[in-house]
XYZ file of C-alpha atoms in Angstrom:
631
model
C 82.327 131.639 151.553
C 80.538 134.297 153.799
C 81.890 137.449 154.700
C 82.202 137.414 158.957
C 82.812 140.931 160.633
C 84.354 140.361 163.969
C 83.639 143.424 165.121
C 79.766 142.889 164.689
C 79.666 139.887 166.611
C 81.744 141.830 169.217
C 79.142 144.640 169.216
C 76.150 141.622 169.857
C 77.652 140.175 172.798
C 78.727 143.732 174.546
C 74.809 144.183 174.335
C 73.774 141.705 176.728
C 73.862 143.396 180.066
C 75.745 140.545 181.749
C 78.715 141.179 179.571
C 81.089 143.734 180.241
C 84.108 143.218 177.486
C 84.180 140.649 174.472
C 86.187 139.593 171.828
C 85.790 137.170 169.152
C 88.635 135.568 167.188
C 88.879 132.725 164.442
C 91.090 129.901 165.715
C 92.262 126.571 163.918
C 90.621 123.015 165.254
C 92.692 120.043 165.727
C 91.509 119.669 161.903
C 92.768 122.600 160.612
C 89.579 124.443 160.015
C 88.467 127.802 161.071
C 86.009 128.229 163.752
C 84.670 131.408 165.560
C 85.365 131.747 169.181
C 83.858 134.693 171.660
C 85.813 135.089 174.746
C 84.104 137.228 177.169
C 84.078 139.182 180.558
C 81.807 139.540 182.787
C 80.199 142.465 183.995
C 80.069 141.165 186.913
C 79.827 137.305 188.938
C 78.817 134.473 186.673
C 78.859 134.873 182.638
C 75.669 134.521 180.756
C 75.302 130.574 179.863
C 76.207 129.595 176.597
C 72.611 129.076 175.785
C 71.975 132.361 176.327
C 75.022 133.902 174.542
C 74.141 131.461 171.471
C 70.215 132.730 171.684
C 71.004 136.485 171.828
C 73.260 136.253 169.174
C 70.632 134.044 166.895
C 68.438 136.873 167.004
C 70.873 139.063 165.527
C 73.203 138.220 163.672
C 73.164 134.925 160.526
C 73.942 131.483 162.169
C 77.706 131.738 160.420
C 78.531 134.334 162.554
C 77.257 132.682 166.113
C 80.513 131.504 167.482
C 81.661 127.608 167.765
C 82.464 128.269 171.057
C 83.080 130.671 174.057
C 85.557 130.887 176.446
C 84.627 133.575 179.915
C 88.088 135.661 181.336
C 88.412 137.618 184.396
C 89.667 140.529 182.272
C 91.216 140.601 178.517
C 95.208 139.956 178.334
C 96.587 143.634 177.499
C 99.884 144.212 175.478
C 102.408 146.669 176.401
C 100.478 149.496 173.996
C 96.435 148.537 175.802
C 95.946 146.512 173.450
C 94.320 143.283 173.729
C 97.205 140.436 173.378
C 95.423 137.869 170.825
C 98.556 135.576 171.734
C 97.486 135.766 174.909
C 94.293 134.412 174.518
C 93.444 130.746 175.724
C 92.449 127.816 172.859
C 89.448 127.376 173.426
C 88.167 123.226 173.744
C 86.011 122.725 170.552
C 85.262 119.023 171.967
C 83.115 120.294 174.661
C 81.369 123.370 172.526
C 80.319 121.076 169.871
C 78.465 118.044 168.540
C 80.916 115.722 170.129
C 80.857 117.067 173.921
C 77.046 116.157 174.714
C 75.223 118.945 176.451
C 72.136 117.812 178.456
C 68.800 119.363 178.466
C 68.151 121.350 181.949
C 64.361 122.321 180.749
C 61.340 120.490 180.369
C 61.464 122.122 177.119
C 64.830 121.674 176.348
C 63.971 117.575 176.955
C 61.067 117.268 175.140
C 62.918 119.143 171.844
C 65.922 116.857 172.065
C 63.915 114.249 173.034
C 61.883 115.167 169.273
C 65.277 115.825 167.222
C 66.311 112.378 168.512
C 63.437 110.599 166.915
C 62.875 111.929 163.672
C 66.730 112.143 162.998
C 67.245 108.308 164.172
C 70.340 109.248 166.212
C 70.789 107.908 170.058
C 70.719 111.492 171.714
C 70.752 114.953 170.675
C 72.758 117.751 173.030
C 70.963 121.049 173.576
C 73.751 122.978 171.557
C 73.852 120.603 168.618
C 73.349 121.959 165.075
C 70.280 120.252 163.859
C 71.160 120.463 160.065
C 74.863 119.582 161.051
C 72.979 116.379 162.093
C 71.786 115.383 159.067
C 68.526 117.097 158.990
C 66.494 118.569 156.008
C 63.230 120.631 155.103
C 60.993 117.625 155.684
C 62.375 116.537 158.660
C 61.935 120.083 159.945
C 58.459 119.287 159.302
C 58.068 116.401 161.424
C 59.655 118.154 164.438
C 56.647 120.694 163.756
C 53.940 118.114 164.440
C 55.524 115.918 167.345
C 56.162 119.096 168.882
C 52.514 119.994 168.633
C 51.251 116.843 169.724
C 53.944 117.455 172.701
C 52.119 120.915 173.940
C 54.697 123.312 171.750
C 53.683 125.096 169.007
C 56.936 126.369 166.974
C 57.274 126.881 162.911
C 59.602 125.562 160.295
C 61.340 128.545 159.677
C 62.105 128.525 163.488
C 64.246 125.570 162.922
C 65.986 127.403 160.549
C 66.869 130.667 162.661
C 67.399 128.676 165.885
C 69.663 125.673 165.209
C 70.131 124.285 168.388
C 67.710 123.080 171.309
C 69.294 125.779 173.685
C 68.225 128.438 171.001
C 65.182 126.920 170.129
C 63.478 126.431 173.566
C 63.059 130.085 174.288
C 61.483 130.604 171.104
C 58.681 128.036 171.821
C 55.409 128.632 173.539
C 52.489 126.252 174.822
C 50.243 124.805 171.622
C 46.467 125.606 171.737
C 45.245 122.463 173.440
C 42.803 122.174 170.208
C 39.125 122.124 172.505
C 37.561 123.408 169.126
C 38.363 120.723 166.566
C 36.973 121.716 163.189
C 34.000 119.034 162.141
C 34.966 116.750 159.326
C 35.598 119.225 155.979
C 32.498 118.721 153.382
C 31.855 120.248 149.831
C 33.935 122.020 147.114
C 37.611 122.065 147.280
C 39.499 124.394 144.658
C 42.483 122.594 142.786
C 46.097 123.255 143.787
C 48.472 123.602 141.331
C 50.277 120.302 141.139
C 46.065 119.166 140.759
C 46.149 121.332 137.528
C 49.299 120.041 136.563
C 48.672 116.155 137.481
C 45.223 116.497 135.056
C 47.309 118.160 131.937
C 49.920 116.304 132.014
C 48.816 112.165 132.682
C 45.138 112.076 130.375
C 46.112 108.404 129.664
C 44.574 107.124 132.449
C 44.182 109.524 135.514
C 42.361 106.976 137.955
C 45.829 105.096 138.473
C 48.255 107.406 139.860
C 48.449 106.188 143.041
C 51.167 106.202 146.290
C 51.706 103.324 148.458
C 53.680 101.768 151.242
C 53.939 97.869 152.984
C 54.275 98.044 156.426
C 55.440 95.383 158.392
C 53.423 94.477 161.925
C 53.688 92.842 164.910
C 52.559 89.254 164.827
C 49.670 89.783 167.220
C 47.859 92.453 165.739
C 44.299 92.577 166.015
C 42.346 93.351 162.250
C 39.352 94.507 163.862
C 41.116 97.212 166.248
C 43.293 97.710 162.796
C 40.124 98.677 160.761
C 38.546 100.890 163.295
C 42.050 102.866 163.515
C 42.115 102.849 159.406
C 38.348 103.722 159.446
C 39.455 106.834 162.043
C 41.716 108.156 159.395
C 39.311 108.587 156.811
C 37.387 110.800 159.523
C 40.099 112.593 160.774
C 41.952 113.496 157.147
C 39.777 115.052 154.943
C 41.619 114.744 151.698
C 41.198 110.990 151.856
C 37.571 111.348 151.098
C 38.376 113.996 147.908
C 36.139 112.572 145.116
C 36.468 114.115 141.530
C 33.815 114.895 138.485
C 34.521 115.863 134.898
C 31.829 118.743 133.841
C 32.618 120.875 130.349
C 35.712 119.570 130.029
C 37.327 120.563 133.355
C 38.376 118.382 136.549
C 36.747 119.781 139.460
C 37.208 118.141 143.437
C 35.314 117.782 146.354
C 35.293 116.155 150.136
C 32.707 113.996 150.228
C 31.293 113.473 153.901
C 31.878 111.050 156.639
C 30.456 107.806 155.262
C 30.134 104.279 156.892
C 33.102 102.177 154.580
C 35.000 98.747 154.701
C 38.438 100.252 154.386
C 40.005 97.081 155.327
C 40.451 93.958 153.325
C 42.360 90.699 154.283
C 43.827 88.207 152.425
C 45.055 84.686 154.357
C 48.056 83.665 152.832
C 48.853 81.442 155.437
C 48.834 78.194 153.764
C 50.535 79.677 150.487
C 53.521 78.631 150.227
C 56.370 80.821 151.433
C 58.141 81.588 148.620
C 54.564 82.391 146.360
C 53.574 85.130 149.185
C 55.662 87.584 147.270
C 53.844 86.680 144.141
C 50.578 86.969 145.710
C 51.023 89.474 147.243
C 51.934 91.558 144.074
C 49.491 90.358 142.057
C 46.958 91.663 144.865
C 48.485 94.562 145.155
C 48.379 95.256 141.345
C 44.542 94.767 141.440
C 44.288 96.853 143.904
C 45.997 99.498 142.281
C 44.274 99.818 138.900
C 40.956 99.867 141.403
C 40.875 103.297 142.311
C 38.510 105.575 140.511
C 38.103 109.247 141.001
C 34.579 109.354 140.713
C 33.255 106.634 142.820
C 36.194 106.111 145.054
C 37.456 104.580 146.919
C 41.254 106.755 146.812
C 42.731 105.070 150.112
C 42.678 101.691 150.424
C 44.120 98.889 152.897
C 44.819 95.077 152.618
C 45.981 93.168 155.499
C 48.341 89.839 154.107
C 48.154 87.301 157.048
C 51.419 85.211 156.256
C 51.233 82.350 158.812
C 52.662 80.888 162.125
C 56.530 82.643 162.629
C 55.864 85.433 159.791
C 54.977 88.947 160.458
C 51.771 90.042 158.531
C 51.905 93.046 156.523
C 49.711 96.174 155.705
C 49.948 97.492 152.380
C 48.255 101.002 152.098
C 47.800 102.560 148.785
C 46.018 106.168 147.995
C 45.634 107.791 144.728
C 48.408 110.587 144.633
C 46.331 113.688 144.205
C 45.321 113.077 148.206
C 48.506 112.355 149.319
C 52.618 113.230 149.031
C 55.673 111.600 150.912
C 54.882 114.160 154.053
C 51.693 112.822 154.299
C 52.356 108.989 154.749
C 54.757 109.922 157.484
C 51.602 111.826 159.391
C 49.158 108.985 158.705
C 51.384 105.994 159.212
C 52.166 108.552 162.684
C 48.028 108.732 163.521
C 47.120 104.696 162.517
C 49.673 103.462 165.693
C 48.025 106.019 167.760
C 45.001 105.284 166.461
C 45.780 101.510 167.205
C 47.447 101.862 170.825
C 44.237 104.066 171.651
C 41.918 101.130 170.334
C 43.775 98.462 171.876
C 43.767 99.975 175.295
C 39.847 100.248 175.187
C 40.109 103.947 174.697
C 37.696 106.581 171.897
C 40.041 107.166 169.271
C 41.212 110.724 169.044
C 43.550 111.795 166.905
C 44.213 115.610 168.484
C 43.134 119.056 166.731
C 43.408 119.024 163.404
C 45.860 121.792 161.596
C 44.879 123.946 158.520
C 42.441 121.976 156.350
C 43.536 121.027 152.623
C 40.091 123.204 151.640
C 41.286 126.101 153.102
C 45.149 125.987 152.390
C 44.036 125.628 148.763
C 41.071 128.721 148.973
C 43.706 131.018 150.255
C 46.666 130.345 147.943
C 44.251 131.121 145.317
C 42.920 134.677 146.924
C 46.986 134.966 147.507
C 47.983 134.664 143.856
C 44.935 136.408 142.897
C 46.157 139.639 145.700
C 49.395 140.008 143.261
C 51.726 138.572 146.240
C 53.903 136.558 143.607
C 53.538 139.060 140.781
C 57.614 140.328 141.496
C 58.504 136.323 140.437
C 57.229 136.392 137.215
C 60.051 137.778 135.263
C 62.100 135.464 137.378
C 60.379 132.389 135.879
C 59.755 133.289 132.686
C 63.244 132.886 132.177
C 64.103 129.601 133.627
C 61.366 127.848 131.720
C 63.111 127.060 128.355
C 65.688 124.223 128.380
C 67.777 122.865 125.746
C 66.759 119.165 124.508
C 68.553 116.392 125.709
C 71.290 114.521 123.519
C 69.354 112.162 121.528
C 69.666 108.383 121.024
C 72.834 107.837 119.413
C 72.419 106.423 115.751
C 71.599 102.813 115.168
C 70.854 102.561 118.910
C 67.381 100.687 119.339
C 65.129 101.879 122.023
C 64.283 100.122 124.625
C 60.397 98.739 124.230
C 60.222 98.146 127.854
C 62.542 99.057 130.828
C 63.229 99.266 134.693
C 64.039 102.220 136.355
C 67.774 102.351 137.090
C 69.065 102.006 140.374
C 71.595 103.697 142.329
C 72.575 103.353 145.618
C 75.557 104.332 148.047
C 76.902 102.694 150.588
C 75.833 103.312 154.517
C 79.192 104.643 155.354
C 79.641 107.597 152.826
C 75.164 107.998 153.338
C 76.105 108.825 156.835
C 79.305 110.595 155.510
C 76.854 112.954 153.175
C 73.903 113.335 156.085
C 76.567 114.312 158.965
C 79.501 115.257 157.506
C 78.992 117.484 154.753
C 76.743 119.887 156.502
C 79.286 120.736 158.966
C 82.120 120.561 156.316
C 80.736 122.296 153.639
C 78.221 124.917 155.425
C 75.552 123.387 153.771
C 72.664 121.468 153.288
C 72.553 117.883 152.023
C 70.137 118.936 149.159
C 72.997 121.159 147.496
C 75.085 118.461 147.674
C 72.802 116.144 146.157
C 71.870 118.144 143.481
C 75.729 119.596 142.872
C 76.559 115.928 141.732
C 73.221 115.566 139.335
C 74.770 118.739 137.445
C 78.082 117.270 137.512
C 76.871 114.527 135.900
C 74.355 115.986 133.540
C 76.918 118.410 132.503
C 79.126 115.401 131.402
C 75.999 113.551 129.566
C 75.258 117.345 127.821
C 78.398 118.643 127.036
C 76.822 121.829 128.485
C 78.226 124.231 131.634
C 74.191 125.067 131.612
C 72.180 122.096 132.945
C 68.197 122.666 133.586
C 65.929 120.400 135.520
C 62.856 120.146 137.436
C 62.738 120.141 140.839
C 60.088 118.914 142.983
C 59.850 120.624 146.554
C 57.609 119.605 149.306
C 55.291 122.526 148.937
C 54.569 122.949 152.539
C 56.389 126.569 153.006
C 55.074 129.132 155.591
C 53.890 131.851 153.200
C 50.477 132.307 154.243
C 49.888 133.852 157.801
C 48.035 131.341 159.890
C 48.292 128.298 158.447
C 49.752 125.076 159.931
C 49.975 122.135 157.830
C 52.387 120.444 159.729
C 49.227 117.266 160.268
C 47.743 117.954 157.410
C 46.812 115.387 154.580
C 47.138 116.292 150.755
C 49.009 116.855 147.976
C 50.985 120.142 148.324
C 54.164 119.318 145.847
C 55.890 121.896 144.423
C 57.873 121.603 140.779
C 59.839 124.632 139.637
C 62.499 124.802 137.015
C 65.786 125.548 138.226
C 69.305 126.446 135.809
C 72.456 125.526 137.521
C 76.285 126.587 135.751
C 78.137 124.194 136.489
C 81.585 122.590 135.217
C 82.608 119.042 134.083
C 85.835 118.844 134.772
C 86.942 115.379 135.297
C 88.146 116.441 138.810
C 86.706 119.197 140.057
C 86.916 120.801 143.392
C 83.969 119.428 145.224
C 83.703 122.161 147.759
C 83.972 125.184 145.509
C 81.305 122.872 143.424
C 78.391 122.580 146.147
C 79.028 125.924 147.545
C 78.447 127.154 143.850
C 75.481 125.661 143.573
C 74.525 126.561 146.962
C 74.581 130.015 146.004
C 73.200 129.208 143.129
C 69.743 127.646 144.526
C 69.565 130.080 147.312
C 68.813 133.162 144.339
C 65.570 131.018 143.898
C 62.732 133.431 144.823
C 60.878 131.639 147.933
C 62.368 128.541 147.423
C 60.688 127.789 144.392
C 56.675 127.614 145.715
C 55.427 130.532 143.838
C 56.431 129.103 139.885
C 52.940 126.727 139.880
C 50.920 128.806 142.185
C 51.512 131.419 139.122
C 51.459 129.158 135.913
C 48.465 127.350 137.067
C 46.491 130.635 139.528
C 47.986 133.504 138.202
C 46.084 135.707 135.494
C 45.722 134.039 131.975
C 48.615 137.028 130.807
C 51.287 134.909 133.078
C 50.040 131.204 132.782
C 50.287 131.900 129.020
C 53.746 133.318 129.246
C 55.232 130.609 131.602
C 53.883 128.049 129.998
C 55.406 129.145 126.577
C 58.669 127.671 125.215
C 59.951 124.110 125.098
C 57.187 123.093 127.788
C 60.637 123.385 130.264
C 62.958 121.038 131.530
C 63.330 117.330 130.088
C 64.493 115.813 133.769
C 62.712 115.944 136.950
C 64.341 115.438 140.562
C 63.237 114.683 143.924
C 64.522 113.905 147.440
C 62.118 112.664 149.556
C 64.553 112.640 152.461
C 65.110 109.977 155.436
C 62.315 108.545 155.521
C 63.409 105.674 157.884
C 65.219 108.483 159.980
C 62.737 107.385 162.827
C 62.669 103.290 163.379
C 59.063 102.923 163.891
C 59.835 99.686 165.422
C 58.215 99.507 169.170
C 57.022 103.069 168.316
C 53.467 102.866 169.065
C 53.404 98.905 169.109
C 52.161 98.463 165.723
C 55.147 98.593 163.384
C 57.865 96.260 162.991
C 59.634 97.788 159.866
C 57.981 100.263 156.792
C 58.919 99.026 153.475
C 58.603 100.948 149.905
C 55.726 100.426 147.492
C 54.490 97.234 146.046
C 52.262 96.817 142.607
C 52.534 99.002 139.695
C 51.873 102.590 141.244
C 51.234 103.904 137.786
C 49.311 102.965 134.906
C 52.008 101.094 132.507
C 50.549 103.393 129.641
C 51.667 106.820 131.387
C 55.001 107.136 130.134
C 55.551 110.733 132.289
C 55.857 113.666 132.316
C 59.359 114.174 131.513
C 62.171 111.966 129.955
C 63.903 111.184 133.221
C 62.616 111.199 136.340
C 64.809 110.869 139.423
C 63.680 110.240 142.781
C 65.644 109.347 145.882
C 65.623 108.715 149.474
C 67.238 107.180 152.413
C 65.824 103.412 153.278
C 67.890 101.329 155.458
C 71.029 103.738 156.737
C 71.367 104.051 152.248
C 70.897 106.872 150.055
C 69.253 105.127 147.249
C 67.866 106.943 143.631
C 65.606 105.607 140.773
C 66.693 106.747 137.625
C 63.096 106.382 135.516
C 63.639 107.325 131.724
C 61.659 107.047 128.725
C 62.446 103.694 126.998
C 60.573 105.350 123.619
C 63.760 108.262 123.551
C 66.624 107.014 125.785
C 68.410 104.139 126.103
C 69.408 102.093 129.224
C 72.827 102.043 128.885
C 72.609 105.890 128.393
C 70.702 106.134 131.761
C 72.645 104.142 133.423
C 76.363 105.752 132.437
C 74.951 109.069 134.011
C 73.448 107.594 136.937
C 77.234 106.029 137.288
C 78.423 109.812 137.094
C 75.996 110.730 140.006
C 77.053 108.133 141.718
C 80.366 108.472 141.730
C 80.441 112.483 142.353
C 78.325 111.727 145.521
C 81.619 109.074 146.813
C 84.159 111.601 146.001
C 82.346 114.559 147.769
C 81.785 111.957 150.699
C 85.783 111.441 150.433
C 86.351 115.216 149.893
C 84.246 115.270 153.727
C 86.398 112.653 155.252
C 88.988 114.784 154.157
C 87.962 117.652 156.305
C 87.722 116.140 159.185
């Protein structure tokens, strides 16, 4: 689907000085598919290392046009005419220039980054010239590498993840982190709202104190509470969004960080002589309570309880935090800094938790001065646009809606997850986002009737747009939600690669990946939030992919974790019913991609639901098959 001129690639390698002819060709694999190859001379003794080739070319040229592989001649065969003799040219061995022929680090760098990738992608070993995305990775995940790299001595950026795909480009393009010797003093005082803030507090008036986030965490059998609640206590120090208190004056939310305050964070419940199968119970019911305890005004917004189940059986730490101080990034940072926190304690040592990166105070003062500075004003035509969306197909007649209902669950198997992670990147040229969100239109299309389907989609928020600003350990909630039109058809059997590469192209017209839509409805001059907040109030359906989060087994990590679980307890207050009709969410637990198809029992039915999460489904097995394919 990309246009590839040979002759530019050509040009890019005859510029390194330690080349003196090149060629590049496209040749066939054993699996039929076309792959670059660069076949080169040298100007003189030993070619350039593929490393280097791959890292000039990165530089220059889009990552579609660096070859697969590269193949070093004494000279170029010549025809009878000069020419060179194509025919002539020796296949090149794709098993040892790609993901299958394992290429060892030969750095210190090049270790620690593989080393990194390894982790957070949950594979046994990465080679220094294998794709990262082709590996299953994704926005967030970039993320992560961001921070362990930073608590490794490397400072790098997201977007340099995206330019330089492999360790052996990457490592060049890394330098030495500031060691941090001026950590910023705990963050006190006023703290503008962001805008998923001003959306959370117009949209969910029912009962804003329970909105929360949580996550049960399984431990090691021996773990000590006290050391436990000095490492939870060192969170609420080190984060500053997890002491964000809120007040209500004329009318209007407003947010502050209150200071460093003495506070029992932990609280333990002995369920040891309960009996085994009424833990669960208990433990729910607790959990409920301590749900609907949060209050925005008083606090707390992060709290802990530590279920002691008995002799043989693991205790467990359930953490829950009201949402506007926290998203899915930020539970992998602080479940990251409580085992450090932990192993530090346990070992006798002060408990420091490194230099902090940009706070949540100033990220938020500078997006506003950045909206205010007319940096997004080019988007707003752009959005104004995509904010209408035709009503979903209403409850057939006689159908009786639901009074009460559970989210609908989807979930695929481990093989055609791993398919979808691995496989499609390579096979499609693409990301596993496009293909996720290629079989929701599919299906929606089906459900609608409609080649136009429009949803919401909910980003992680954490983009590199201002200069400066790191928040790769930061705490908060930086969620992005942007309406997004995809064309689309329903064909019963449609091709599956034309498909995701359509709405690949598709998604990639988004301006800036979607961050500026809230920064301008809910920052922007009272001229734009008036006009993109006109219309039908935008898109009926809501999606998010919170990615793999069990990509890296925390198990033996930091000697703390045995296993991380989902949520437990009602996260929301049964009385919000949402802010859109459907809301799907998905991620990978266990080796499984697995959705939650929430709906509005008041206007949809289950059966509805549950047909088009069937659709989704399905789409997702046949583009997995459609992979297998390609092989």
């Amino acid at each position: 689907g990309f246009r590839i001129e040979l002759g530019e690639i050509e040009a890019a390698l005859r510029s390194h000085p330690g080349i003196a002819e090149a060629i590049v060709v496209a040749c066939a694999d054993d699996a039929g598919r076309k792959r670059l190859v660069g076949y080169v001379v040298p100007a003189g003794g030993e070619a350039p290392e593929t490393a280097a080739l791959r890292a000039l070319l990165g530089g220059l040229l889009p990552d579609y046009m660096v070859p697969s592989a590269f193949v070093t001649l004494e000279a170029l065969p010549l025809n009878a005419n000069g020419k060179v003799d194509r025919r002539a040219l020796p296949a090149p061995d794709f098993a040892a220039a790609a993901g299958d022929g394992y290429v060892e680090p030969r750095t210190e760098t090049e270790r620690v980054l593989a080393g990194i990738w390894a982790d957070v992608l949950g594979v046994q070993r990465v080679g220094v010239e294998d794709n990262f995305f082709e590996l299953g990775a994704d926005s967030i995940l970039t993320i992560q590498v961001v921070a362990r790299a930073r608590q490794a001595g490397l400072n790098l950026a997201a977007k340099d993840l995206f330019l330089h795909q492999t360790v052996a480009a990457l490592a060049p393009n890394v330098s030495a982190a500031d060691d941090g010797a001026g950590a910023e003093e705990p963050v006190v005082g006023p703290v503008p709202l962001t805008p998923i803030q001003h959306w959370f507090f117009r949209t969910h008036p029912a009962n804003p104190h329970h909105f929360n986030q949580s996550t049960l965490v399984e431990l090691v059998e021996e773990v000590d509470r006290d050391l436990l609640g000095r490492a939870l206590e060192a969170l609420l120090t080190h984060h500053d969004a997890l002491r964000l208190r809120y007040e209500r004056m004329d009318g209007q939310w407003r947010q502050y960080n209150g200071p460093v305050e003495p506070v029992e964070v932990l609280q333990r419940y002995d369920l040891s002589t309960t009996d085994p199968d009424a833990q669960q119970w208990a433990m729910e019911q607790t959990a409920d309570e301590v749900h609907a305890s949060l209050h925005l005004e008083r606090g707390p917004l992060f709290r802990a309880v530590l279920f002691e189940r008995g002799a043989g059986r693991s205790p467990v730490l359930l953490l829950v935090a009201h949402h506007l101080v926290v998203d899915g990034v930020s539970w992998r940072i602080l479940l990251d800094d409580l085992g450090v926190a932990y192993q530090q304690a346990a070992q006798g040592k002060d408990i420091n938790l490194g230099p902090k990166s940009t706070s949540f105070r100033e990220w938020s003062q500078r997006l506003g001065e950045y909206v205010a500075a007319g940096h997004l004003d080019a988007e707003v035509d752009y959005w104004a646009g995509a904010v209408d969306a035709p009503p979903l197909p209403a409850t057939p007649p006689g159908a009786e809606p639901d009074a009460d209902a559970e989210p609908v669950p989807v979930a695929l198997s481990a093989d055609d997850t791993e398919v979808l992670l691995r496989g499609a990147p390579s096979a499609y040229r693409t990301r596993i986002n496009d293909v996720l969100l290629a079989a929701l239109a599919w299906a929606l299309a089906r459900w609608t009737g409609h080649s136009r389907v429009t949803v919401d989609l909910e980003g992680h928020g954490r983009e590199e747009i201002l200069d400066g600003v790191d928040l790769s350990r930061t705490v908060g909630w930086f969620t992005t939600i942007f309406p997004v039109a995809l064309d689309v058809a329903a064909a019963d059997e449609p091709d599956w690669r034309a498909l995701v590469k359509s709405v690949r192209r598709q998604l990639r017209a988004i301006p800036g990946n979607g961050f500026g839509f809230s920064a301008l409805r809910y920052l922007g001059p009272p001229s734009v939030c008036d006009r993109l907040s006109a219309g039908a109030g935008g898109p009926q359906i809501v999606f998010n992919y919170l990615g793999q989060w069990d990509a890296r087994s925390q198990e033996d990590a930091d000697g703390l974790y045995r296993a991380v679980h989902g949520s437990l307890g009602q996260d929301h207050d049964p009385a919000d019913v949402g802010s859109h009709l459907l809301d799907i969410a998905g991620e990978v637990q266990s080796g499984r991609l697995e959705f939650s198809w929430s709906y509005r029992p008041d206007v949809l039915t289950r059966s509805t639901v549950a047909d088009v999460a069937a659709d989704f489904a399905e789409a997702l097995r046949r583009i997995a098959d459609d992979c297998r394919r390609a092989r």
